[in-house]
Amino acid sequence: MNLFDLSQASADVRAASPAQVQLDEQGRLRHFLDIEGLPRSVLTEILDTADHFRGIGDAEVKKVPLLRGRTVANLFFENSTRTRATFELAAKRLSADVLNLDIKTSSAAKGESLMDTLVNLEAMQADAFVVRHGDSGAAHFIASQITPHVAIINAGDGRHAHPTQAMLDMLTIRRHKGEFAHLRVAIVGDILHSRVARSQIQALNTLGAAEVRVVAPQTLLPIGVETLGCQVFTELAAGLKDVDVVIMLRLQKERMDGALLPSESEYYRRYGLTRESLAHAHPDAVVMHPGPINRGVEIESAVADGPRSLILDQVTNGIAVRMAVLSMAVSGQMKARAERRGERSRGAGA
């Protein structure tokens, strides 16, 4: 079902930088589409805000009134469990009204274009769209061309970006390891198809990590990945040597067009994170995975469930980070709306 054709995007849209689209003239977040182009101060503000929200999960009443009276619409054109659930919980903990659009039973199934769906939802006075889409650049296009005055949050687009996953990973690292300046981080697995890896590399570099490594077989490394600011390793032992954080990635078999691996068992033998291979990392190294995990393919159960695993912490932190991003972007749009109203009033009175 082709709901969205990026060939509609104008040259101006493609030329607009992520920072131009995501931030207003005062540097306030109004959309969250990509890590690229955002300054360290904005990423740090997201982490600090999320750290504040982290405590709400432990409170007896897990709600704050920040988005009371606001509406958040979840628009997932791809399957999702953790991301969709944590976005919904995040919006509800901010006291927003939440609309989960079932794409399979919506008018999109009758042929309605994504553009028409979105402008109809905007007419219902939605304040934020959380969008997951299989086309890279979908969220950017929506924010630039379709509904610029609704906060657009990218929940994953094609192979391009998954910025909230990257930020919840950064929050997890910061809570367990402190600041980033002394950290060596290895990202291991299917780098080629991973929007998560791209966003993680950008976030780690923006936040000042000492070294970012990617570790994968040559067939699962995108051409020129080192230009993102990372060291490339094709041997697991060398890639893990003395690192402080190991982030494992899922093999995205649904995105593989051909035989990129000899077999899953051979992949696990060479790149699976086991107790033995983890011994190459720093003795205090922690283990992460964005999920869903394939046990016995990417990671040994004893490691995934072991004392150095932060995998479930990542899920918990996902709610806090998504609360932070939603509150900041909707707040940015509300302030912009108030400024536009003020300008119109002054214009009418002139």
Short mmCIF file of C-alpha atoms in Angstrom, two decimals:
data_model
loop_
_atom_site.label_atom_id
_atom_site.label_comp_id
_atom_site.label_asym_id
_atom_site.label_seq_id
_atom_site.Cartn_x
_atom_site.Cartn_y
_atom_site.Cartn_z
CA MET A 1 0.00 0.00 0.00
CA ASN A 2 1.72 3.11 -1.20
CA LEU A 3 0.34 5.88 0.95
CA PHE A 4 3.14 8.29 0.67
CA ASP A 5 5.28 9.22 -2.29
CA LEU A 6 8.40 11.15 -1.34
CA SER A 7 8.79 12.19 -4.96
CA GLN A 8 6.18 14.82 -3.99
CA ALA A 9 8.82 16.54 -1.89
CA SER A 10 10.02 19.74 -3.44
CA ALA A 11 13.65 20.65 -3.90
CA ASP A 12 13.20 23.27 -1.19
CA VAL A 13 12.09 20.61 1.29
CA ARG A 14 15.02 18.35 0.53
CA ALA A 15 17.35 21.34 0.87
CA ALA A 16 15.98 22.36 4.29
CA SER A 17 18.37 21.25 7.03
CA PRO A 18 17.05 19.14 9.94
CA ALA A 19 17.87 21.95 12.37
CA GLN A 20 15.90 24.49 10.32
CA VAL A 21 12.83 22.28 10.43
CA GLN A 22 13.12 21.08 14.03
CA LEU A 23 13.96 24.32 15.84
CA ASP A 24 12.30 27.71 15.81
CA GLU A 25 14.19 31.01 15.60
CA GLN A 26 14.74 30.97 19.36
CA GLY A 27 16.23 27.47 19.22
CA ARG A 28 13.17 25.82 20.78
CA LEU A 29 12.23 22.31 19.70
CA ARG A 30 9.02 22.25 17.62
CA HIS A 31 9.49 18.87 15.86
CA PHE A 32 11.78 15.93 16.70
CA LEU A 33 12.79 14.28 13.45
CA ASP A 34 16.50 13.48 13.55
CA ILE A 35 19.57 13.84 15.77
CA GLU A 36 21.48 15.40 12.88
CA GLY A 37 21.76 19.15 13.15
CA LEU A 38 20.65 19.42 16.77
CA PRO A 39 23.18 21.07 19.10
CA ARG A 40 24.47 19.38 22.24
CA SER A 41 22.46 21.85 24.36
CA VAL A 42 19.16 20.54 22.94
CA LEU A 43 20.14 16.89 23.43
CA THR A 44 21.23 17.66 26.99
CA GLU A 45 17.93 19.46 27.67
CA ILE A 46 16.04 16.36 26.46
CA LEU A 47 18.13 14.13 28.76
CA ASP A 48 17.73 16.46 31.75
CA THR A 49 13.97 16.73 31.18
CA ALA A 50 13.69 12.95 30.80
CA ASP A 51 15.68 12.45 34.00
CA HIS A 52 13.10 14.61 35.77
CA PHE A 53 10.22 12.58 34.30
CA ARG A 54 11.94 9.29 35.20
CA GLY A 55 10.78 9.70 38.79
CA ILE A 56 7.11 9.97 37.81
CA GLY A 57 7.11 6.26 37.00
CA ASP A 58 7.82 5.53 40.66
CA ALA A 59 5.07 7.83 41.97
CA GLU A 60 1.72 6.54 43.20
CA VAL A 61 -0.07 8.67 40.59
CA LYS A 62 1.94 8.44 37.39
CA LYS A 63 0.67 11.64 35.77
CA VAL A 64 1.56 15.30 35.38
CA PRO A 65 -0.79 17.89 33.82
CA LEU A 66 1.65 19.34 31.27
CA LEU A 67 -0.36 18.32 28.17
CA ARG A 68 -3.86 18.38 29.67
CA GLY A 69 -6.30 19.41 26.96
CA ARG A 70 -3.84 18.48 24.19
CA THR A 71 -4.22 15.63 21.70
CA VAL A 72 -1.47 13.27 20.55
CA ALA A 73 -2.15 11.00 17.53
CA ASN A 74 -0.06 7.85 17.07
CA LEU A 75 0.29 7.02 13.37
CA PHE A 76 2.21 3.77 12.94
CA PHE A 77 2.50 2.54 9.35
CA GLU A 78 4.92 -0.19 10.46
CA ASN A 79 4.61 -2.77 13.22
CA SER A 80 5.84 -1.81 16.66
CA THR A 81 5.43 -2.97 20.24
CA ARG A 82 7.81 -1.11 22.55
CA THR A 83 7.93 2.21 20.68
CA ARG A 84 4.17 2.45 20.19
CA ALA A 85 3.36 1.39 23.75
CA THR A 86 5.86 3.75 25.35
CA PHE A 87 4.71 6.70 23.23
CA GLU A 88 1.13 6.03 24.31
CA LEU A 89 2.12 5.75 27.97
CA ALA A 90 4.26 8.88 27.68
CA ALA A 91 1.38 10.95 26.28
CA LYS A 92 -1.04 9.63 28.90
CA ARG A 93 1.40 10.37 31.74
CA LEU A 94 1.50 13.94 30.43
CA SER A 95 -2.35 13.92 30.66
CA ALA A 96 -2.86 14.28 26.89
CA ASP A 97 -5.78 12.74 25.01
CA VAL A 98 -4.35 9.94 22.85
CA LEU A 99 -5.62 8.79 19.48
CA ASN A 100 -4.16 5.53 18.17
CA LEU A 101 -5.00 5.37 14.48
CA ASP A 102 -5.33 1.82 13.18
CA ILE A 103 -3.95 2.20 9.68
CA LYS A 104 -5.34 -1.15 8.52
CA THR A 105 -8.94 -0.12 9.29
CA SER A 106 -8.64 3.62 8.58
CA SER A 107 -9.62 5.44 5.39
CA ALA A 108 -6.03 4.85 4.25
CA ALA A 109 -7.11 1.29 3.49
CA LYS A 110 -9.74 2.76 1.13
CA GLY A 111 -7.09 4.67 -0.78
CA GLU A 112 -6.94 7.96 1.14
CA SER A 113 -3.51 9.53 0.86
CA LEU A 114 -1.36 10.14 3.91
CA MET A 115 -1.58 13.86 3.21
CA ASP A 116 -5.39 13.82 3.36
CA THR A 117 -5.33 11.71 6.54
CA LEU A 118 -3.00 14.17 8.24
CA VAL A 119 -4.83 17.37 7.28
CA ASN A 120 -8.08 15.80 8.52
CA LEU A 121 -6.44 14.99 11.85
CA GLU A 122 -5.06 18.54 12.00
CA ALA A 123 -8.61 19.81 11.45
CA MET A 124 -9.58 17.79 14.54
CA GLN A 125 -7.08 20.06 16.34
CA ALA A 126 -4.47 17.42 17.11
CA ASP A 127 -1.36 18.91 18.71
CA ALA A 128 1.21 16.19 17.90
CA PHE A 129 1.62 13.36 15.42
CA VAL A 130 3.90 10.45 16.34
CA VAL A 131 4.82 8.93 12.99
CA ARG A 132 6.48 5.62 12.11
CA HIS A 133 6.78 5.03 8.38
CA GLY A 134 8.72 2.74 6.05
CA ASP A 135 9.88 5.61 3.82
CA SER A 136 13.01 7.50 4.84
CA GLY A 137 12.25 11.20 5.17
CA ALA A 138 8.50 10.75 5.78
CA ALA A 139 8.46 12.64 9.09
CA HIS A 140 10.64 15.42 7.67
CA PHE A 141 8.27 15.85 4.72
CA ILE A 142 5.20 15.99 6.95
CA ALA A 143 6.79 18.60 9.22
CA SER A 144 8.01 20.69 6.29
CA GLN A 145 5.12 20.50 3.89
CA ILE A 146 1.90 19.11 5.31
CA THR A 147 1.36 20.09 8.94
CA PRO A 148 4.21 22.38 10.05
CA HIS A 149 2.15 23.74 12.97
CA VAL A 150 1.58 20.30 14.51
CA ALA A 151 4.52 18.82 16.46
CA ILE A 152 5.86 15.89 14.44
CA ILE A 153 7.78 13.20 16.34
CA ASN A 154 9.69 10.68 14.25
CA ALA A 155 9.15 7.17 15.65
CA GLY A 156 11.34 5.64 12.94
CA ASP A 157 11.50 6.26 9.17
CA GLY A 158 12.89 3.66 6.78
CA ARG A 159 16.61 3.14 7.31
CA HIS A 160 17.07 6.82 8.09
CA ALA A 161 16.57 7.67 11.76
CA HIS A 162 15.04 6.63 15.07
CA PRO A 163 15.90 9.60 17.25
CA THR A 164 13.85 8.80 20.36
CA GLN A 165 15.43 5.32 20.53
CA ALA A 166 18.86 6.94 20.36
CA MET A 167 17.98 9.39 23.12
CA LEU A 168 16.60 6.72 25.46
CA ASP A 169 19.85 4.83 24.87
CA MET A 170 21.81 7.98 25.75
CA LEU A 171 19.75 8.44 28.92
CA THR A 172 20.43 4.83 29.89
CA ILE A 173 24.16 5.25 29.32
CA ARG A 174 24.31 8.56 31.22
CA ARG A 175 22.41 7.17 34.21
CA HIS A 176 24.83 4.25 34.51
CA LYS A 177 28.12 5.69 33.26
CA GLY A 178 27.92 9.43 33.87
CA GLU A 179 29.11 11.87 31.24
CA PHE A 180 30.19 10.72 27.78
CA ALA A 181 33.66 12.23 27.42
CA HIS A 182 35.57 9.18 28.65
CA LEU A 183 33.37 6.47 27.11
CA ARG A 184 34.15 3.97 24.37
CA VAL A 185 30.96 2.58 22.85
CA ALA A 186 30.65 -0.35 20.42
CA ILE A 187 27.53 -0.84 18.27
CA VAL A 188 27.41 -4.42 17.02
CA GLY A 189 25.30 -6.10 14.36
CA ASP A 190 23.19 -5.15 11.36
CA ILE A 191 24.47 -1.60 10.86
CA LEU A 192 23.41 -1.61 7.19
CA HIS A 193 19.67 -1.69 7.82
CA SER A 194 19.62 0.06 11.21
CA ARG A 195 18.06 3.51 11.59
CA VAL A 196 18.84 3.12 15.29
CA ALA A 197 22.61 2.81 14.70
CA ARG A 198 22.73 5.97 12.59
CA SER A 199 20.93 7.99 15.25
CA GLN A 200 23.05 6.47 18.04
CA ILE A 201 26.31 7.37 16.27
CA GLN A 202 25.14 10.97 15.78
CA ALA A 203 23.96 11.30 19.38
CA LEU A 204 27.16 9.83 20.85
CA ASN A 205 29.32 12.17 18.77
CA THR A 206 27.20 15.23 19.57
CA LEU A 207 27.37 14.41 23.29
CA GLY A 208 31.16 14.02 23.10
CA ALA A 209 31.81 10.29 23.50
CA ALA A 210 35.53 9.47 23.39
CA GLU A 211 35.17 6.76 20.75
CA VAL A 212 32.29 5.25 18.77
CA ARG A 213 32.82 1.89 17.05
CA VAL A 214 30.67 -0.17 14.72
CA VAL A 215 31.27 -3.93 14.52
CA ALA A 216 29.73 -6.08 11.79
CA PRO A 217 30.49 -8.37 8.87
CA GLN A 218 31.44 -6.40 5.77
CA THR A 219 28.09 -7.28 4.15
CA LEU A 220 26.18 -5.52 6.97
CA LEU A 221 28.16 -2.27 6.89
CA PRO A 222 26.90 0.64 4.77
CA ILE A 223 29.42 2.17 2.39
CA GLY A 224 31.09 5.19 3.97
CA VAL A 225 29.73 4.57 7.48
CA GLU A 226 32.99 5.94 8.93
CA THR A 227 32.02 9.40 7.66
CA LEU A 228 29.35 9.47 10.40
CA GLY A 229 32.17 9.59 12.95
CA CYS A 230 32.94 6.02 13.98
CA GLN A 231 35.70 3.42 13.84
CA VAL A 232 34.88 0.32 11.79
CA PHE A 233 35.68 -3.25 12.92
CA THR A 234 34.85 -6.54 11.22
CA GLU A 235 36.18 -8.76 14.03
CA LEU A 236 34.16 -8.88 17.25
CA ALA A 237 37.06 -9.38 19.66
CA ALA A 238 38.93 -6.33 18.33
CA GLY A 239 35.78 -4.22 18.24
CA LEU A 240 34.88 -4.98 21.85
CA LYS A 241 38.37 -4.54 23.30
CA ASP A 242 38.15 -2.31 26.41
CA VAL A 243 34.80 -0.70 25.49
CA ASP A 244 32.56 0.63 28.27
CA VAL A 245 29.23 0.08 26.52
CA VAL A 246 28.14 -2.67 24.10
CA ILE A 247 24.98 -2.00 22.08
CA MET A 248 23.75 -5.04 20.17
CA LEU A 249 21.43 -4.67 17.17
CA ARG A 250 18.76 -6.96 15.77
CA LEU A 251 19.31 -8.71 12.45
CA GLN A 252 16.66 -7.07 10.27
CA LYS A 253 15.92 -10.02 8.02
CA GLU A 254 12.73 -8.37 6.74
CA ARG A 255 14.86 -5.64 5.15
CA MET A 256 17.45 -7.97 3.58
CA ASP A 257 17.01 -8.34 -0.18
CA GLY A 258 19.52 -11.17 -0.62
CA ALA A 259 21.80 -13.57 1.21
CA LEU A 260 23.99 -11.24 3.26
CA LEU A 261 24.90 -13.93 5.80
CA PRO A 262 25.99 -17.56 5.40
CA SER A 263 23.64 -18.65 8.24
CA GLU A 264 22.31 -17.45 11.60
CA SER A 265 24.42 -20.03 13.41
CA GLU A 266 27.58 -18.80 11.66
CA TYR A 267 26.62 -15.19 12.47
CA TYR A 268 26.12 -16.09 16.12
CA ARG A 269 29.47 -17.89 16.23
CA ARG A 270 31.32 -14.84 14.89
CA TYR A 271 29.24 -11.87 16.14
CA GLY A 272 26.93 -13.10 18.87
CA LEU A 273 27.49 -11.54 22.29
CA THR A 274 28.24 -14.36 24.71
CA ARG A 275 29.83 -14.43 28.14
CA GLU A 276 33.07 -15.38 26.41
CA SER A 277 33.03 -12.55 23.84
CA LEU A 278 31.90 -9.99 26.43
CA ALA A 279 35.13 -10.70 28.31
CA HIS A 280 36.98 -8.62 25.66
CA ALA A 281 35.15 -5.48 26.88
CA HIS A 282 36.05 -3.48 29.99
CA PRO A 283 35.21 -5.45 33.15
CA ASP A 284 32.54 -2.85 34.04
CA ALA A 285 31.04 -2.71 30.55
CA VAL A 286 27.26 -2.65 30.28
CA VAL A 287 25.14 -4.36 27.61
CA MET A 288 22.22 -2.84 25.72
CA HIS A 289 19.85 -3.85 22.91
CA PRO A 290 16.94 -1.82 21.46
CA GLY A 291 14.83 -4.96 21.01
CA PRO A 292 13.23 -7.11 19.97
CA ILE A 293 16.12 -9.46 20.69
CA ASN A 294 16.79 -12.74 18.91
CA ARG A 295 18.27 -14.96 21.60
CA GLY A 296 20.91 -17.31 20.30
CA VAL A 297 21.33 -15.21 17.15
CA GLU A 298 22.56 -11.82 18.40
CA ILE A 299 22.99 -12.43 22.10
CA GLU A 300 23.23 -15.27 24.61
CA SER A 301 20.35 -15.42 27.09
CA ALA A 302 22.82 -15.47 29.99
CA VAL A 303 24.10 -12.07 28.83
CA ALA A 304 20.70 -10.58 27.92
CA ASP A 305 19.34 -11.50 31.36
CA GLY A 306 22.62 -11.07 33.22
CA PRO A 307 23.74 -8.47 35.77
CA ARG A 308 25.41 -6.24 33.15
CA SER A 309 22.32 -6.03 30.95
CA LEU A 310 20.41 -2.71 30.82
CA ILE A 311 17.86 -3.90 28.27
CA LEU A 312 14.81 -3.47 30.51
CA ASP A 313 16.16 -0.14 31.79
CA GLN A 314 16.09 1.03 28.17
CA VAL A 315 12.38 0.22 27.96
CA THR A 316 11.63 2.14 31.16
CA ASN A 317 13.73 5.10 30.03
CA GLY A 318 11.85 5.12 26.73
CA ILE A 319 8.75 6.45 28.48
CA ALA A 320 10.67 9.28 30.14
CA VAL A 321 12.46 10.32 26.94
CA ARG A 322 9.23 10.29 24.95
CA MET A 323 7.54 12.37 27.65
CA ALA A 324 10.41 14.86 27.36
CA VAL A 325 10.28 15.10 23.58
CA LEU A 326 6.48 15.36 23.43
CA SER A 327 6.32 18.04 26.10
CA MET A 328 9.14 20.10 24.58
CA ALA A 329 7.85 19.94 20.98
CA VAL A 330 4.21 20.63 21.86
CA SER A 331 5.30 23.48 24.14
CA GLY A 332 7.40 24.92 21.29
CA GLN A 333 4.41 24.79 18.94
CA MET A 334 2.11 26.39 21.54
CA LYS A 335 4.51 29.29 22.07
CA ALA A 336 4.81 29.76 18.29
CA ARG A 337 1.01 29.77 18.00
CA ALA A 338 0.76 32.42 20.70
CA GLU A 339 3.37 34.54 18.94
CA ARG A 340 1.49 34.27 15.62
CA ARG A 341 -1.74 35.32 17.33
CA GLY A 342 0.08 38.26 18.90
CA GLU A 343 1.48 39.34 15.54
CA ARG A 344 -1.97 39.13 13.93
CA SER A 345 -3.48 41.21 16.76
CA ARG A 346 -0.80 43.85 16.42
CA GLY A 347 -1.32 43.85 12.63
CA ALA A 348 -5.07 44.31 13.03
CA GLY A 349 -4.55 47.16 15.48
CA ALA A 350 -2.03 48.99 13.30
#
